[in-house]
Amino acid sequence: MSESSYRFTASGRRQPTKGRQRVRKVQKPGNSRVKAAGKQRPPQQGGTVSRVIINPSSSNGKKPRKRQRVEAPAETWLRKKKASQATSRGMKSAAVNGRIPPLKFNKRVTKRVKVSNKTRLKPMARTMLYILRLLIVGVGIGAIVGTALSVLDPANQYSTASNPSKVEQNQPQAPVNNQGLYLTQEIIPLKSNIQNLVAANPNLAPGILIADLDSGNYIDINASNSFSAASTIKIPILVAFFQDVEAGKIKLDEPLTMTKDMIVGGSGDMRSKPVGSQFTALEVADKMMVISDNTATNMLIARMGGINALNQRFRSWGLTATSLQNPLPDIQGTNTTSPRELAEVIAMVSKGQLVSSQGSRQIFDIMRRNQRRHLLPKGLGSGARIANKTGYIGAMLGDVGLIELPSGKRYIAAVMVKRPRNDSRADTLITSVSRSAYQHFNQPVTMPGTPGNNILPPSSNSPYLNSPPTGINTYQPPLPNPVPNGVSNALPTTTYPNNGYNSQYYPYRR
């Protein structure tokens, strides 16, 4: 090969590799020593480097090409030498491995970042993360599939189309009363009348609750106060008895034996029977309510597990003031209750919430045969019937009952009065309260019709129709008052059609 063969030099350009190498002298300023080109020292800063280049005009190879000496700055020579050394090192390392990599230009260098062990999750954490992701994905897929199935379910589409009433169930409805005693708003005229009766007896401290079972209208005068129960405690005892009958714990024809420790004084006639006498369970319950037999009450308390067991039963009904402390008769008044809770028990029984409908009928049938008729029943007119239970000791007098009117109206009256010992004014107050409630709920209903003919005549069952009491005028329809010209005769709408006294129902007072 000719002298045009190439070799690597310190300048980075290719030179002939075969044949005799020509030693070029590099002359530095201020230094007359000449060394070989391959062992040249780096020039000093600011110096120059000489090299020979071939004239490109004579490149045919037949004639010797002209050579031209070019002076270059030392900085350029150093930069090219460093690039040449880096290239030669790369080629040497590749040659060691047996191959020379191809020359590439503008190669992008990717920098690897070593991840620290601290940033890597442990195997258990990775497993938990994987499970969590699966759960999230599963829940999402389940929700989507469930929604699609509910929309595309033909059974739902058929039931909605065939029964339009189900669509109406999504509309807002009036709240359903799940409680026994359903109370809405107080009856102001009736409450005012009863408050006047109470104010006329300052020595008495009554608790009164009267509630309409149909509309929920009521009056409440200290109804939540605690009173000595006396014999009114026998109402929840009777309800508990029929609960055990329906549960199969007690049979109505089951014989109960009267022992000596059960025999007590007070109301009733069973105490006159010899010790060891037997009575059926239904007969004992009947005597407890009809003649208020205290001995029969103690027999039922013992049969149902004792005082503590019954108190737990009362708590399960939601009663807090109703409690048994001693057997009957409770002369000291340690057994307690309240008018509101007794009315609650009667309301729950009437709605079949404590016993079945058949048990409710039996309870009220027994209570309707109560022989004590001198309190609430005395204030009712003919045609009305009441299922009630009285209770009295020296310091308290009370009566609680469910009243049914011929019109179908039903309401509960619970009146308990704390009094000076055996004060008879408590009897009169209870009777007056009962009469006021009866007169309110038995009022004739105002019907829309021809003006002047919208007041119904009194019912044939009215106690005052044939022989009105002394001092009460004969009922006359009210005459319309003359209305001046230009003044409207429209009356304002009120909740109660008659807020004034009616001579048919309210006795004359001086």
mmCIF file with all atom_site columns, C-alpha atoms in Angstrom, residues 354-452:
data_model
loop_
_atom_site.group_PDB
_atom_site.id
_atom_site.type_symbol
_atom_site.label_atom_id
_atom_site.label_alt_id
_atom_site.label_comp_id
_atom_site.label_asym_id
_atom_site.label_entity_id
_atom_site.label_seq_id
_atom_site.pdbx_PDB_ins_code
_atom_site.Cartn_x
_atom_site.Cartn_y
_atom_site.Cartn_z
_atom_site.occupancy
_atom_site.B_iso_or_equiv
_atom_site.pdbx_formal_charge
_atom_site.auth_seq_id
_atom_site.auth_comp_id
_atom_site.auth_asym_id
_atom_site.auth_atom_id
_atom_site.pdbx_PDB_model_num
ATOM 1  C CA . LEU A 1 354 ? -99.366  -6.521  73.125  1.00 0.00 ? 354 LEU A CA 1
ATOM 2  C CA . VAL A 1 355 ? -101.818 -9.360  72.541  1.00 0.00 ? 355 VAL A CA 1
ATOM 3  C CA . SER A 1 356 ? -103.742 -10.693 69.575  1.00 0.00 ? 356 SER A CA 1
ATOM 4  C CA . SER A 1 357 ? -107.075 -9.300  68.466  1.00 0.00 ? 357 SER A CA 1
ATOM 5  C CA . GLN A 1 358 ? -108.839 -12.176 70.225  1.00 0.00 ? 358 GLN A CA 1
ATOM 6  C CA . GLY A 1 359 ? -106.926 -11.448 73.421  1.00 0.00 ? 359 GLY A CA 1
ATOM 7  C CA . SER A 1 360 ? -107.861 -7.763  73.119  1.00 0.00 ? 360 SER A CA 1
ATOM 8  C CA . ARG A 1 361 ? -111.556 -8.666  72.877  1.00 0.00 ? 361 ARG A CA 1
ATOM 9  C CA . GLN A 1 362 ? -111.337 -10.856 75.972  1.00 0.00 ? 362 GLN A CA 1
ATOM 10 C CA . ILE A 1 363 ? -109.557 -8.135  77.967  1.00 0.00 ? 363 ILE A CA 1
ATOM 11 C CA . PHE A 1 364 ? -112.124 -5.468  77.103  1.00 0.00 ? 364 PHE A CA 1
ATOM 12 C CA . ASP A 1 365 ? -115.042 -7.856  77.656  1.00 0.00 ? 365 ASP A CA 1
ATOM 13 C CA . ILE A 1 366 ? -113.827 -8.446  81.204  1.00 0.00 ? 366 ILE A CA 1
ATOM 14 C CA . MET A 1 367 ? -113.261 -4.727  81.826  1.00 0.00 ? 367 MET A CA 1
ATOM 15 C CA . ARG A 1 368 ? -116.765 -3.837  80.562  1.00 0.00 ? 368 ARG A CA 1
ATOM 16 C CA . ARG A 1 369 ? -118.248 -5.921  83.364  1.00 0.00 ? 369 ARG A CA 1
ATOM 17 C CA . ASN A 1 370 ? -116.548 -3.846  86.020  1.00 0.00 ? 370 ASN A CA 1
ATOM 18 C CA . GLN A 1 371 ? -118.957 -3.257  88.902  1.00 0.00 ? 371 GLN A CA 1
ATOM 19 C CA . ARG A 1 372 ? -117.417 0.086   89.870  1.00 0.00 ? 372 ARG A CA 1
ATOM 20 C CA . ARG A 1 373 ? -119.506 2.492   87.802  1.00 0.00 ? 373 ARG A CA 1
ATOM 21 C CA . HIS A 1 374 ? -119.495 5.658   89.885  1.00 0.00 ? 374 HIS A CA 1
ATOM 22 C CA . LEU A 1 375 ? -116.649 7.601   88.248  1.00 0.00 ? 375 LEU A CA 1
ATOM 23 C CA . LEU A 1 376 ? -116.023 7.743   84.469  1.00 0.00 ? 376 LEU A CA 1
ATOM 24 C CA . PRO A 1 377 ? -119.184 5.786   83.523  1.00 0.00 ? 377 PRO A CA 1
ATOM 25 C CA . LYS A 1 378 ? -121.313 8.263   85.449  1.00 0.00 ? 378 LYS A CA 1
ATOM 26 C CA . GLY A 1 379 ? -120.348 11.087  83.100  1.00 0.00 ? 379 GLY A CA 1
ATOM 27 C CA . LEU A 1 380 ? -121.402 9.249   79.926  1.00 0.00 ? 380 LEU A CA 1
ATOM 28 C CA . GLY A 1 381 ? -124.730 9.373   78.137  1.00 0.00 ? 381 GLY A CA 1
ATOM 29 C CA . SER A 1 382 ? -126.877 6.431   77.123  1.00 0.00 ? 382 SER A CA 1
ATOM 30 C CA . GLY A 1 383 ? -125.587 4.412   74.214  1.00 0.00 ? 383 GLY A CA 1
ATOM 31 C CA . ALA A 1 384 ? -121.956 4.857   75.198  1.00 0.00 ? 384 ALA A CA 1
ATOM 32 C CA . ARG A 1 385 ? -120.117 1.915   76.698  1.00 0.00 ? 385 ARG A CA 1
ATOM 33 C CA . ILE A 1 386 ? -116.871 1.834   78.619  1.00 0.00 ? 386 ILE A CA 1
ATOM 34 C CA . ALA A 1 387 ? -114.244 -0.757  79.541  1.00 0.00 ? 387 ALA A CA 1
ATOM 35 C CA . ASN A 1 388 ? -112.671 0.680   82.670  1.00 0.00 ? 388 ASN A CA 1
ATOM 36 C CA . LYS A 1 389 ? -110.835 -0.070  85.903  1.00 0.00 ? 389 LYS A CA 1
ATOM 37 C CA . THR A 1 390 ? -110.985 2.029   89.031  1.00 0.00 ? 390 THR A CA 1
ATOM 38 C CA . GLY A 1 391 ? -108.476 2.365   91.809  1.00 0.00 ? 391 GLY A CA 1
ATOM 39 C CA . TYR A 1 392 ? -108.729 4.093   95.134  1.00 0.00 ? 392 TYR A CA 1
ATOM 40 C CA . ILE A 1 393 ? -106.985 4.412   98.434  1.00 0.00 ? 393 ILE A CA 1
ATOM 41 C CA . GLY A 1 394 ? -107.296 7.191   100.994 1.00 0.00 ? 394 GLY A CA 1
ATOM 42 C CA . ALA A 1 395 ? -104.783 9.492   99.243  1.00 0.00 ? 395 ALA A CA 1
ATOM 43 C CA . MET A 1 396 ? -105.665 8.722   95.591  1.00 0.00 ? 396 MET A CA 1
ATOM 44 C CA . LEU A 1 397 ? -108.696 8.101   93.424  1.00 0.00 ? 397 LEU A CA 1
ATOM 45 C CA . GLY A 1 398 ? -108.534 7.152   89.754  1.00 0.00 ? 398 GLY A CA 1
ATOM 46 C CA . ASP A 1 399 ? -110.376 5.622   86.829  1.00 0.00 ? 399 ASP A CA 1
ATOM 47 C CA . VAL A 1 400 ? -109.074 4.593   83.402  1.00 0.00 ? 400 VAL A CA 1
ATOM 48 C CA . GLY A 1 401 ? -111.148 3.362   80.493  1.00 0.00 ? 401 GLY A CA 1
ATOM 49 C CA . LEU A 1 402 ? -111.814 3.001   76.766  1.00 0.00 ? 402 LEU A CA 1
ATOM 50 C CA . ILE A 1 403 ? -115.061 4.727   75.740  1.00 0.00 ? 403 ILE A CA 1
ATOM 51 C CA . GLU A 1 404 ? -117.003 3.869   72.581  1.00 0.00 ? 404 GLU A CA 1
ATOM 52 C CA . LEU A 1 405 ? -119.784 6.169   71.362  1.00 0.00 ? 405 LEU A CA 1
ATOM 53 C CA . PRO A 1 406 ? -122.761 5.160   69.180  1.00 0.00 ? 406 PRO A CA 1
ATOM 54 C CA . SER A 1 407 ? -121.237 7.169   66.320  1.00 0.00 ? 407 SER A CA 1
ATOM 55 C CA . GLY A 1 408 ? -118.184 4.872   66.338  1.00 0.00 ? 408 GLY A CA 1
ATOM 56 C CA . LYS A 1 409 ? -115.911 7.410   67.975  1.00 0.00 ? 409 LYS A CA 1
ATOM 57 C CA . ARG A 1 410 ? -113.433 5.884   70.435  1.00 0.00 ? 410 ARG A CA 1
ATOM 58 C CA . TYR A 1 411 ? -111.370 7.731   72.987  1.00 0.00 ? 411 TYR A CA 1
ATOM 59 C CA . ILE A 1 412 ? -109.360 6.948   76.109  1.00 0.00 ? 412 ILE A CA 1
ATOM 60 C CA . ALA A 1 413 ? -109.846 8.735   79.420  1.00 0.00 ? 413 ALA A CA 1
ATOM 61 C CA . ALA A 1 414 ? -107.337 8.348   82.259  1.00 0.00 ? 414 ALA A CA 1
ATOM 62 C CA . VAL A 1 415 ? -107.918 10.481  85.364  1.00 0.00 ? 415 VAL A CA 1
ATOM 63 C CA . MET A 1 416 ? -106.002 10.107  88.635  1.00 0.00 ? 416 MET A CA 1
ATOM 64 C CA . VAL A 1 417 ? -106.411 12.540  91.535  1.00 0.00 ? 417 VAL A CA 1
ATOM 65 C CA . LYS A 1 418 ? -104.233 13.054  94.614  1.00 0.00 ? 418 LYS A CA 1
ATOM 66 C CA . ARG A 1 419 ? -106.536 14.195  97.382  1.00 0.00 ? 419 ARG A CA 1
ATOM 67 C CA . PRO A 1 420 ? -106.815 14.782  101.096 1.00 0.00 ? 420 PRO A CA 1
ATOM 68 C CA . ARG A 1 421 ? -107.723 11.499  102.706 1.00 0.00 ? 421 ARG A CA 1
ATOM 69 C CA . ASN A 1 422 ? -111.030 10.222  101.293 1.00 0.00 ? 422 ASN A CA 1
ATOM 70 C CA . ASP A 1 423 ? -112.009 13.671  99.959  1.00 0.00 ? 423 ASP A CA 1
ATOM 71 C CA . SER A 1 424 ? -115.240 13.113  98.009  1.00 0.00 ? 424 SER A CA 1
ATOM 72 C CA . ARG A 1 425 ? -114.585 16.098  95.746  1.00 0.00 ? 425 ARG A CA 1
ATOM 73 C CA . ALA A 1 426 ? -112.237 13.857  93.777  1.00 0.00 ? 426 ALA A CA 1
ATOM 74 C CA . ASP A 1 427 ? -115.247 11.716  92.769  1.00 0.00 ? 427 ASP A CA 1
ATOM 75 C CA . THR A 1 428 ? -117.078 14.789  91.506  1.00 0.00 ? 428 THR A CA 1
ATOM 76 C CA . LEU A 1 429 ? -114.042 16.047  89.577  1.00 0.00 ? 429 LEU A CA 1
ATOM 77 C CA . ILE A 1 430 ? -113.539 12.720  87.750  1.00 0.00 ? 430 ILE A CA 1
ATOM 78 C CA . THR A 1 431 ? -117.225 12.562  86.834  1.00 0.00 ? 431 THR A CA 1
ATOM 79 C CA . SER A 1 432 ? -117.185 16.168  85.581  1.00 0.00 ? 432 SER A CA 1
ATOM 80 C CA . VAL A 1 433 ? -114.091 15.542  83.453  1.00 0.00 ? 433 VAL A CA 1
ATOM 81 C CA . SER A 1 434 ? -115.748 12.461  81.953  1.00 0.00 ? 434 SER A CA 1
ATOM 82 C CA . ARG A 1 435 ? -118.910 14.449  81.155  1.00 0.00 ? 435 ARG A CA 1
ATOM 83 C CA . SER A 1 436 ? -116.946 17.236  79.477  1.00 0.00 ? 436 SER A CA 1
ATOM 84 C CA . ALA A 1 437 ? -115.049 14.757  77.311  1.00 0.00 ? 437 ALA A CA 1
ATOM 85 C CA . TYR A 1 438 ? -118.222 12.928  76.365  1.00 0.00 ? 438 TYR A CA 1
ATOM 86 C CA . GLN A 1 439 ? -119.967 16.172  75.394  1.00 0.00 ? 439 GLN A CA 1
ATOM 87 C CA . HIS A 1 440 ? -117.029 17.201  73.240  1.00 0.00 ? 440 HIS A CA 1
ATOM 88 C CA . PHE A 1 441 ? -116.710 13.929  71.346  1.00 0.00 ? 441 PHE A CA 1
ATOM 89 C CA . ASN A 1 442 ? -120.486 13.425  71.048  1.00 0.00 ? 442 ASN A CA 1
ATOM 90 C CA . GLN A 1 443 ? -121.130 16.793  69.422  1.00 0.00 ? 443 GLN A CA 1
ATOM 91 C CA . PRO A 1 444 ? -123.278 16.756  66.264  1.00 0.00 ? 444 PRO A CA 1
ATOM 92 C CA . VAL A 1 445 ? -121.146 16.907  63.165  1.00 0.00 ? 445 VAL A CA 1
ATOM 93 C CA . THR A 1 446 ? -121.594 19.975  60.957  1.00 0.00 ? 446 THR A CA 1
ATOM 94 C CA . MET A 1 447 ? -122.397 18.825  57.434  1.00 0.00 ? 447 MET A CA 1
ATOM 95 C CA . PRO A 1 448 ? -122.178 20.992  54.317  1.00 0.00 ? 448 PRO A CA 1
ATOM 96 C CA . GLY A 1 449 ? -125.640 21.812  52.926  1.00 0.00 ? 449 GLY A CA 1
ATOM 97 C CA . THR A 1 450 ? -128.241 24.507  52.601  1.00 0.00 ? 450 THR A CA 1
ATOM 98 C CA . PRO A 1 451 ? -127.584 27.534  54.808  1.00 0.00 ? 451 PRO A CA 1
ATOM 99 C CA . GLY A 1 452 ? -129.722 27.449  57.907  1.00 0.00 ? 452 GLY A CA 1
#
